Coordinates of C-alpha atoms in Angstrom, one line a residue:
Chain A
X30 CA 0.0 0.0 0.0
X31 CA 1.3 3.4 -0.9
X32 CA 2.2 5.8 1.8
X33 CA 0.4 9.1 2.0
X34 CA 2.3 12.0 0.6
X35 CA 2.5 15.1 2.8
X36 CA 2.1 17.9 0.3
X37 CA 3.2 20.5 2.8
X38 CA 6.4 18.7 3.9
X39 CA 7.6 17.8 0.3
X40 CA 6.2 20.8 -1.4
X41 CA 9.5 22.3 -2.6
X42 CA 10.5 19.1 -4.3
X43 CA 7.0 18.2 -5.5
X44 CA 6.9 21.4 -7.6
X45 CA 10.2 20.6 -9.3
X46 CA 10.0 20.1 -13.0
X47 CA 10.3 16.3 -13.7
X48 CA 9.7 15.4 -10.1
X49 CA 6.2 15.6 -8.9
X50 CA 4.0 13.1 -7.1
X51 CA 5.2 10.1 -9.0
X52 CA 8.8 10.7 -7.9
X53 CA 7.7 11.3 -4.3
X54 CA 5.7 8.2 -4.2
X55 CA 8.7 6.2 -5.4
X56 CA 10.8 7.7 -2.5
X57 CA 8.1 6.8 0.0
X58 CA 8.0 3.3 -1.3
X59 CA 11.8 2.8 -1.3
X60 CA 13.7 0.8 1.2
X61 CA 17.3 1.8 1.8
X62 CA 19.9 0.6 4.2
X63 CA 22.8 2.8 5.3
X64 CA 25.9 0.9 6.3
X65 CA 27.8 3.1 8.8
X66 CA 26.3 6.2 10.5
X67 CA 29.6 8.1 10.3
X68 CA 31.0 10.9 8.2
X69 CA 29.3 9.7 5.0
X70 CA 26.3 8.1 6.6
X71 CA 25.2 11.1 8.7
X72 CA 24.7 13.6 5.9
X73 CA 23.3 10.9 3.5
X74 CA 20.8 9.9 6.2
X75 CA 19.8 13.5 7.0
X76 CA 18.9 14.3 3.3
X77 CA 17.3 10.9 2.6
X78 CA 15.1 11.1 5.7
X79 CA 14.2 14.7 4.8
X80 CA 13.4 13.7 1.2
X81 CA 11.0 11.0 2.4
X82 CA 12.6 7.6 1.7
X83 CA 9.9 5.4 3.2
X84 CA 12.0 2.8 4.9
X85 CA 15.5 3.5 6.2
X86 CA 17.8 1.1 8.0
X87 CA 21.0 2.0 9.8
X88 CA 23.6 -0.6 10.6
X89 CA 26.6 0.5 12.8
X90 CA 28.0 -1.0 16.0
X91 CA 30.1 2.0 16.8
X92 CA 29.5 4.6 19.4
X93 CA 29.8 8.4 19.1
X94 CA 33.2 9.7 20.0
X95 CA 34.3 13.4 20.5
X96 CA 36.7 13.0 17.5
X97 CA 33.7 12.2 15.3
X98 CA 32.0 15.5 15.8
X99 CA 34.1 17.6 13.5
X100 CA 32.4 15.8 10.6
X101 CA 29.5 13.7 11.9
X102 CA 27.4 16.8 12.6
X103 CA 24.2 14.9 13.2
X104 CA 25.5 14.2 16.7
X105 CA 26.3 16.5 19.6
X106 CA 28.4 16.3 22.7
X107 CA 25.6 14.7 24.7
X108 CA 25.6 11.8 22.3
X109 CA 29.3 10.8 23.0
X110 CA 29.4 7.2 24.1
X111 CA 26.0 6.4 22.7
X112 CA 25.2 4.0 19.9
X113 CA 25.4 5.6 16.5
X114 CA 22.6 3.4 15.0
X115 CA 20.2 4.2 17.8
X116 CA 21.2 7.9 18.2
X117 CA 21.0 8.7 14.5
X118 CA 17.5 7.2 14.3
X119 CA 16.3 9.0 17.4
X120 CA 17.4 12.3 15.8
X121 CA 16.1 11.5 12.3
X122 CA 12.7 10.4 13.7
X123 CA 12.3 13.9 15.0
X124 CA 13.2 15.3 11.5
X125 CA 10.7 13.0 9.8
X126 CA 8.4 10.8 11.9
X127 CA 6.6 9.4 8.8
X128 CA 9.6 7.1 8.0
X129 CA 10.0 3.5 9.1
X130 CA 13.4 3.5 10.7
X131 CA 15.3 0.4 11.7
X132 CA 18.4 0.5 13.8
X133 CA 20.9 -2.4 13.7
X134 CA 23.3 -1.7 16.6
X135 CA 25.6 -4.5 15.4
X136 CA 28.7 -4.9 13.3
X137 CA 27.8 -6.0 9.8
X138 CA 29.3 -9.5 9.4
X139 CA 29.2 -12.5 7.0
X140 CA 26.7 -14.0 9.4
X141 CA 24.1 -11.2 9.4
X142 CA 24.6 -9.4 6.1
X143 CA 22.2 -11.5 4.0
X144 CA 19.4 -11.3 6.6
X145 CA 19.7 -7.5 6.9
X146 CA 20.2 -6.8 3.2
X147 CA 17.2 -8.8 2.2
X148 CA 14.8 -6.2 3.6
X149 CA 16.1 -3.4 1.5
X150 CA 16.3 -2.5 -2.2
X151 CA 19.2 -0.1 -2.0
X152 CA 22.4 -0.3 0.0
X153 CA 24.4 2.9 0.8
X154 CA 27.9 2.1 1.9
X155 CA 29.3 4.7 4.2
X156 CA 31.6 2.3 6.0
X157 CA 35.1 3.2 7.1
X158 CA 37.2 0.1 6.4
X159 CA 38.0 -2.2 3.5
X160 CA 36.8 -5.4 5.3
X161 CA 33.2 -4.0 5.4
X162 CA 33.5 -2.5 1.9
X163 CA 34.4 -5.8 0.3
X164 CA 31.7 -7.6 2.3
X165 CA 29.1 -5.1 1.3
X166 CA 30.1 -5.3 -2.4
X167 CA 30.1 -9.1 -2.5
X168 CA 26.8 -9.3 -0.6
X169 CA 25.2 -6.8 -3.0
X170 CA 26.3 -8.9 -6.0
X171 CA 25.1 -12.1 -4.5
X172 CA 21.8 -10.6 -3.3
X173 CA 21.3 -8.5 -6.5
X174 CA 21.2 -5.2 -4.6
X175 CA 22.1 -1.8 -6.0
X176 CA 25.0 -0.3 -4.1
X177 CA 25.5 3.5 -3.7
X178 CA 29.2 3.7 -2.9
X179 CA 31.1 6.6 -1.5
X180 CA 34.5 6.9 0.3
X181 CA 36.8 9.6 1.4
X182 CA 40.5 10.1 2.1
X183 CA 42.0 13.4 3.4
X184 CA 40.7 16.1 0.9
X185 CA 39.3 13.7 -1.7
X186 CA 36.2 11.6 -2.2
X187 CA 34.7 9.1 -4.6
X188 CA 31.1 8.3 -5.5
X189 CA 29.7 5.5 -7.7
X190 CA 26.7 3.3 -8.2
X191 CA 27.6 -0.4 -8.5
X192 CA 25.7 -3.5 -9.3
X193 CA 22.8 -1.6 -10.9
X194 CA 21.2 -3.6 -13.7
X195 CA 19.9 -1.2 -16.3
X196 CA 19.8 -3.3 -19.5
X197 CA 18.7 -6.9 -19.4
X198 CA 21.6 -9.2 -19.8
X199 CA 24.3 -6.5 -19.3
X200 CA 26.7 -7.2 -16.4
X201 CA 26.8 -4.2 -14.1
X202 CA 30.1 -3.0 -12.6
X203 CA 31.0 -3.9 -9.0
X204 CA 33.7 -2.6 -6.8
X205 CA 36.0 -5.6 -7.5
X206 CA 36.1 -4.6 -11.2
X207 CA 38.1 -1.6 -10.1
X208 CA 40.0 -3.1 -7.2
X209 CA 39.9 -6.9 -7.4
X210 CA 41.6 -7.5 -4.0
X211 CA 41.9 -5.3 -1.0
X212 CA 45.1 -3.3 -0.6
X213 CA 47.8 -4.5 1.7
X214 CA 47.6 -3.6 5.4
X215 CA 49.9 -0.6 5.3
X216 CA 49.1 0.6 1.8
X217 CA 46.1 2.8 2.4
X218 CA 45.7 4.9 5.5
X219 CA 42.2 5.3 6.9
X220 CA 40.8 8.6 8.2
X221 CA 42.0 7.8 11.7
X222 CA 45.6 7.6 10.5
X223 CA 45.6 10.1 7.6
X224 CA 43.0 12.6 8.6
X225 CA 40.0 14.0 6.7
X226 CA 38.6 17.4 6.3
X227 CA 35.2 17.5 7.8
X228 CA 33.4 19.0 4.8
X229 CA 34.7 16.2 2.5
X230 CA 32.4 13.4 3.9
X231 CA 29.7 16.1 4.1
X232 CA 29.9 16.7 0.4
X233 CA 30.4 13.1 -0.6
X234 CA 27.7 11.8 1.7
X235 CA 25.3 14.4 0.3
X236 CA 26.3 13.4 -3.3
X237 CA 25.5 9.8 -2.3
X238 CA 22.1 10.9 -1.1
X239 CA 21.6 12.7 -4.4
X240 CA 22.6 9.5 -6.3
X241 CA 20.1 7.5 -4.3
X242 CA 17.3 9.9 -5.0
X243 CA 18.1 9.9 -8.7
X244 CA 18.2 6.2 -8.8
X245 CA 14.9 5.7 -6.9
X246 CA 12.9 8.4 -8.8
X247 CA 14.4 8.1 -12.2
X248 CA 15.0 11.9 -12.3
X249 CA 18.3 12.9 -13.9
X250 CA 21.1 10.5 -14.6
X251 CA 22.6 8.6 -11.7
X252 CA 26.3 7.7 -11.7
X253 CA 25.6 4.1 -12.7
X254 CA 28.9 2.4 -13.7
X255 CA 30.7 5.7 -13.2
X256 CA 33.1 6.9 -10.6
X257 CA 33.0 10.6 -9.7
X258 CA 36.0 11.9 -7.7
X259 CA 36.1 15.2 -5.9
X260 CA 39.0 17.1 -4.6
X261 CA 38.1 19.8 -2.0
X262 CA 41.5 21.5 -2.5
X263 CA 40.7 22.7 -6.0
X264 CA 37.0 21.9 -6.5
X265 CA 38.0 19.5 -9.2
X266 CA 35.5 16.9 -10.3
X267 CA 36.7 14.0 -12.4
X268 CA 34.3 11.4 -13.8
X269 CA 35.5 8.0 -15.0
X270 CA 33.4 5.5 -17.0
X271 CA 33.8 2.1 -15.4
X272 CA 33.8 -1.3 -17.1
X273 CA 32.9 -4.7 -15.9
X274 CA 36.0 -6.9 -16.1
X275 CA 35.6 -10.6 -17.2
X276 CA 36.9 -12.8 -14.4
X277 CA 36.0 -10.5 -11.5
X278 CA 33.1 -12.7 -10.6
X279 CA 35.5 -15.5 -9.6
X280 CA 36.9 -13.3 -6.8
X281 CA 33.5 -13.0 -5.2
X282 CA 32.2 -16.0 -3.2
X283 CA 30.0 -18.0 -5.5
X284 CA 27.1 -18.3 -2.9
X285 CA 25.9 -16.8 0.3
X286 CA 27.2 -20.0 2.0
X287 CA 30.6 -19.4 0.6
X288 CA 30.4 -15.7 1.7
X289 CA 29.6 -16.9 5.2
X290 CA 32.8 -18.8 5.2
X291 CA 34.9 -15.9 3.9
X292 CA 37.0 -14.0 6.5
X293 CA 36.9 -10.4 5.3
X294 CA 38.8 -9.2 8.3
X295 CA 41.6 -11.5 7.3
X296 CA 41.3 -10.6 3.7
X297 CA 41.8 -6.9 4.5
X298 CA 43.4 -7.3 7.9
X299 CA 42.4 -3.7 8.4
X300 CA 43.5 -3.4 12.0
X301 CA 45.1 -6.8 12.2
X302 CA 42.0 -8.4 13.6
X303 CA 44.0 -11.5 14.2
X304 CA 45.6 -9.7 17.1
X305 CA 43.9 -9.8 20.4
X306 CA 44.2 -7.6 23.5
X307 CA 44.9 -8.8 27.0
X308 CA 41.2 -9.0 27.9
X309 CA 40.4 -11.3 25.0
X310 CA 43.6 -13.2 25.7
X311 CA 42.4 -13.8 29.3
X312 CA 39.1 -15.1 27.9
X313 CA 41.0 -17.5 25.7
X314 CA 42.8 -18.8 28.8
X315 CA 39.4 -19.8 30.2
X316 CA 38.0 -21.2 27.0
X317 CA 37.9 -24.8 25.9
X318 CA 39.5 -26.2 22.8
X319 CA 42.2 -23.6 22.7
X320 CA 45.9 -24.3 22.1
X321 CA 48.2 -21.7 23.5
X322 CA 51.7 -21.5 22.0
X323 CA 54.8 -19.6 23.1
X324 CA 56.7 -19.0 19.8
X325 CA 59.8 -17.7 21.5
X326 CA 63.0 -19.8 21.7
X327 CA 63.2 -22.1 24.7
X328 CA 66.0 -20.0 26.2
X329 CA 64.0 -16.8 26.3
X330 CA 62.9 -15.2 29.6
X331 CA 60.6 -14.7 31.4
X332 CA 59.3 -18.3 31.4
X333 CA 55.5 -18.5 31.6
X334 CA 54.0 -20.7 34.3
X335 CA 50.7 -18.9 34.8
X336 CA 48.9 -21.1 32.3
X337 CA 49.3 -24.3 30.3
X338 CA 50.9 -23.8 26.9
X339 CA 53.2 -25.3 24.4
X340 CA 56.6 -24.1 23.4
X341 CA 57.2 -24.0 19.7
X342 CA 59.7 -21.5 18.2
X343 CA 58.5 -19.7 15.1
X344 CA 61.2 -21.6 13.1
X345 CA 59.6 -24.9 13.9
X346 CA 55.9 -23.9 13.9
X347 CA 55.0 -24.6 10.3
X348 CA 56.4 -28.1 10.1
X349 CA 54.6 -29.0 13.3
X350 CA 51.3 -27.2 12.4
X351 CA 49.4 -30.4 11.7
X352 CA 49.8 -31.5 15.3
X353 CA 47.4 -28.7 16.5
X354 CA 44.0 -30.2 16.6
X355 CA 42.0 -27.5 18.4
X356 CA 39.8 -25.1 16.6
X357 CA 41.5 -22.1 18.1
X358 CA 45.2 -21.4 18.3
X359 CA 46.5 -18.4 20.4
X360 CA 50.1 -17.4 19.8
X361 CA 52.3 -15.2 21.9
X362 CA 55.9 -14.0 22.1
X363 CA 57.9 -11.3 23.8
X364 CA 56.6 -8.3 22.0
X365 CA 53.8 -9.6 19.7
X366 CA 55.8 -9.4 16.5
X367 CA 56.8 -12.9 16.0
X368 CA 53.5 -14.3 17.2
X369 CA 51.8 -12.1 14.6
X370 CA 54.1 -13.5 11.9
X371 CA 53.3 -17.0 13.2
X372 CA 49.6 -16.3 13.1
X373 CA 49.9 -15.2 9.5
X374 CA 52.0 -18.3 8.6
X375 CA 49.4 -20.6 10.3
X376 CA 46.6 -18.8 8.6
X377 CA 48.2 -19.6 5.2
X378 CA 48.1 -23.3 6.2
X379 CA 44.7 -23.5 7.8
X380 CA 42.7 -20.8 6.0
X381 CA 39.5 -20.2 7.7
X382 CA 39.3 -23.7 9.2
X383 CA 40.9 -22.5 12.4
X384 CA 40.7 -19.4 14.4
X385 CA 44.2 -18.1 15.0
X386 CA 45.2 -15.2 17.2
X387 CA 48.3 -13.4 18.3
X388 CA 48.6 -11.5 21.6
X389 CA 49.1 -7.9 20.7
X390 CA 52.3 -6.3 22.3
X391 CA 53.4 -9.6 23.7
X392 CA 53.6 -11.5 26.9
X393 CA 55.8 -9.2 28.8
X394 CA 53.2 -6.4 28.9
X395 CA 50.6 -9.0 29.7
X396 CA 52.6 -10.1 32.8
X397 CA 52.9 -6.5 33.9
X398 CA 49.2 -6.0 33.5
X399 CA 48.4 -9.1 35.6
X400 CA 50.7 -7.8 38.3
X401 CA 48.9 -4.4 38.4
X402 CA 45.6 -6.1 38.6
X403 CA 46.6 -8.0 41.7
Chain B
X5 CA 54.3 13.5 -27.9
X6 CA 53.4 14.0 -24.3
X7 CA 51.2 11.7 -22.3
X8 CA 49.5 13.4 -19.3
X9 CA 49.4 11.4 -16.0
X10 CA 47.2 12.5 -13.1
X11 CA 47.1 10.7 -9.8
X12 CA 44.4 10.6 -7.1
X13 CA 44.5 9.8 -3.4
X14 CA 47.7 8.4 -1.9
X15 CA 49.1 7.8 -5.4
X16 CA 49.6 11.6 -5.7
X17 CA 52.0 11.4 -2.8
X18 CA 54.1 9.0 -4.8
X19 CA 54.1 10.4 -8.3
X20 CA 52.7 13.8 -7.7
X21 CA 49.3 15.2 -8.7
X22 CA 50.2 15.4 -12.4
X23 CA 53.1 14.8 -14.8
X24 CA 53.9 14.5 -18.5
X25 CA 55.9 11.8 -20.1
X26 CA 57.3 11.5 -23.7
X27 CA 57.6 8.4 -25.9
X28 CA 55.2 6.1 -24.2
X29 CA 53.6 3.6 -26.5
X30 CA 51.0 2.0 -24.2
X31 CA 49.8 1.8 -20.6
X32 CA 52.1 -1.2 -19.8
X33 CA 55.2 0.7 -20.7
X34 CA 53.8 3.8 -18.9
X35 CA 53.4 1.8 -15.6
X36 CA 56.9 0.2 -15.9
X37 CA 58.4 3.6 -16.6
X38 CA 56.6 5.0 -13.5
X39 CA 57.7 2.1 -11.5
X40 CA 61.3 2.8 -12.3
X41 CA 61.1 6.4 -11.2
X42 CA 58.7 5.8 -8.3
X43 CA 59.5 2.4 -6.7
X44 CA 56.8 2.8 -4.1
X45 CA 54.2 2.5 -6.9
X46 CA 54.9 -1.2 -7.2
X47 CA 53.4 -1.8 -3.8
X48 CA 50.2 0.1 -4.6
X49 CA 47.0 -1.1 -6.0
X50 CA 45.2 1.3 -8.4
X51 CA 42.8 1.5 -11.2
X52 CA 43.8 3.0 -14.5
X53 CA 41.7 5.2 -16.8
X54 CA 42.6 6.5 -20.2
X55 CA 40.8 9.6 -21.3
X56 CA 38.2 9.0 -18.5
X57 CA 37.5 5.4 -19.4
X58 CA 38.6 2.6 -17.1
X59 CA 40.8 0.1 -18.8
X60 CA 41.6 -3.5 -17.8
X61 CA 44.2 -4.5 -20.4
X62 CA 47.2 -2.9 -22.0
X63 CA 46.0 0.1 -24.0
X64 CA 47.9 2.0 -26.7
X65 CA 48.5 5.7 -25.9
X66 CA 48.4 8.7 -28.3
X67 CA 49.6 12.2 -28.0
X68 CA 47.8 14.2 -25.3
X69 CA 46.0 11.2 -23.9
X70 CA 45.4 11.6 -20.2
X71 CA 46.0 8.6 -17.9
X72 CA 44.4 8.7 -14.5
X73 CA 45.7 6.5 -11.7
X74 CA 43.2 6.1 -8.9
X75 CA 43.8 4.4 -5.5
X76 CA 41.1 2.8 -3.4
X77 CA 39.7 4.9 -0.5
X78 CA 38.3 3.3 2.6
X79 CA 37.4 6.3 4.7
X80 CA 33.8 7.1 5.7

């Protein structure tokens, strides 16, 4: 059933040439999910809620931080520490109570992506890491969802529409046609590391909202299979025509089941998610079916007698790998460097069949923290 | 016959925002030439466009063609 158009609320866009009631009705009937209520998600959400997208979902497990406020201007100081998904929707409901909002205060993962995406026609990706971006792209391809993509770095931004089938039989472009595999760990800095000018996600997020509105209403020409780049330093816009690349599809999991078995964190190792902190390490000590391995040489001090573990120097680890039968392996060393290397080596061997972790910053700092806690 | 090269994102920190090169026959020789001068480029993933069209195979270059090198962005 069509939603009722509020002529007063939408008057200024209803009277636009080429827009009118038909376009407004399309917006009210549309279901759109925003991944990440951050620098890009906030402005996109504000304009899309104001324009009257009928159903809007927000998925984000992050909380508002003071360092977000220079660009995520939906939030205020009172929101610091609060859930972004819930807070954004509470604010947007006041802007436009006619919209059906859904907050997903969880991290988007291989386990929940299909279930969440299925309820929406359009996915707007405002995430801030490659693991999520590749997951969103692959899920959109597998679930046949149109993806409104945007990303920023320092003074620059990119906008594109992916996986949008316009002509029957034509293969639409997806993100992996441009960048088949995620960049290496240290190749591309994120906003936290490289900085970003606050207005840049503001502009790009607003451009994403514009692309969504054009896509949904059919007004104007959306950036389908195109990438628009914007540089805030000189106001340069550069538009590139994109091409689907034969063979790209083979890099995307071939089914939702295969997607669920893909470890995107590993693939992108954005913040070396294979590393765990002391808190998680302590949880591992209590857990069952965990093998703990000290990868230092047997002569290295301090010796560890606080918990049961194996000694297996990095040099011997690979040839003995098949001896480890538990599902989870936790490695540690003096500083966390060798154990991270060991975790990477073991991951090469086991793939996703085992969970492998390395204690970040090593066992010496763990021992110091244990002492302080006593 | 100059070829114009423009770089986006972190690539501009490696090769500069724009440069001109002479006697380049195709995109493969352009990239190997750039790799020689800017070794850091070898460790970067990027998309290539010739005259605003993305390419996915070696492409011949003509005078005044513009080659854009675009790196992936993750920020949001």
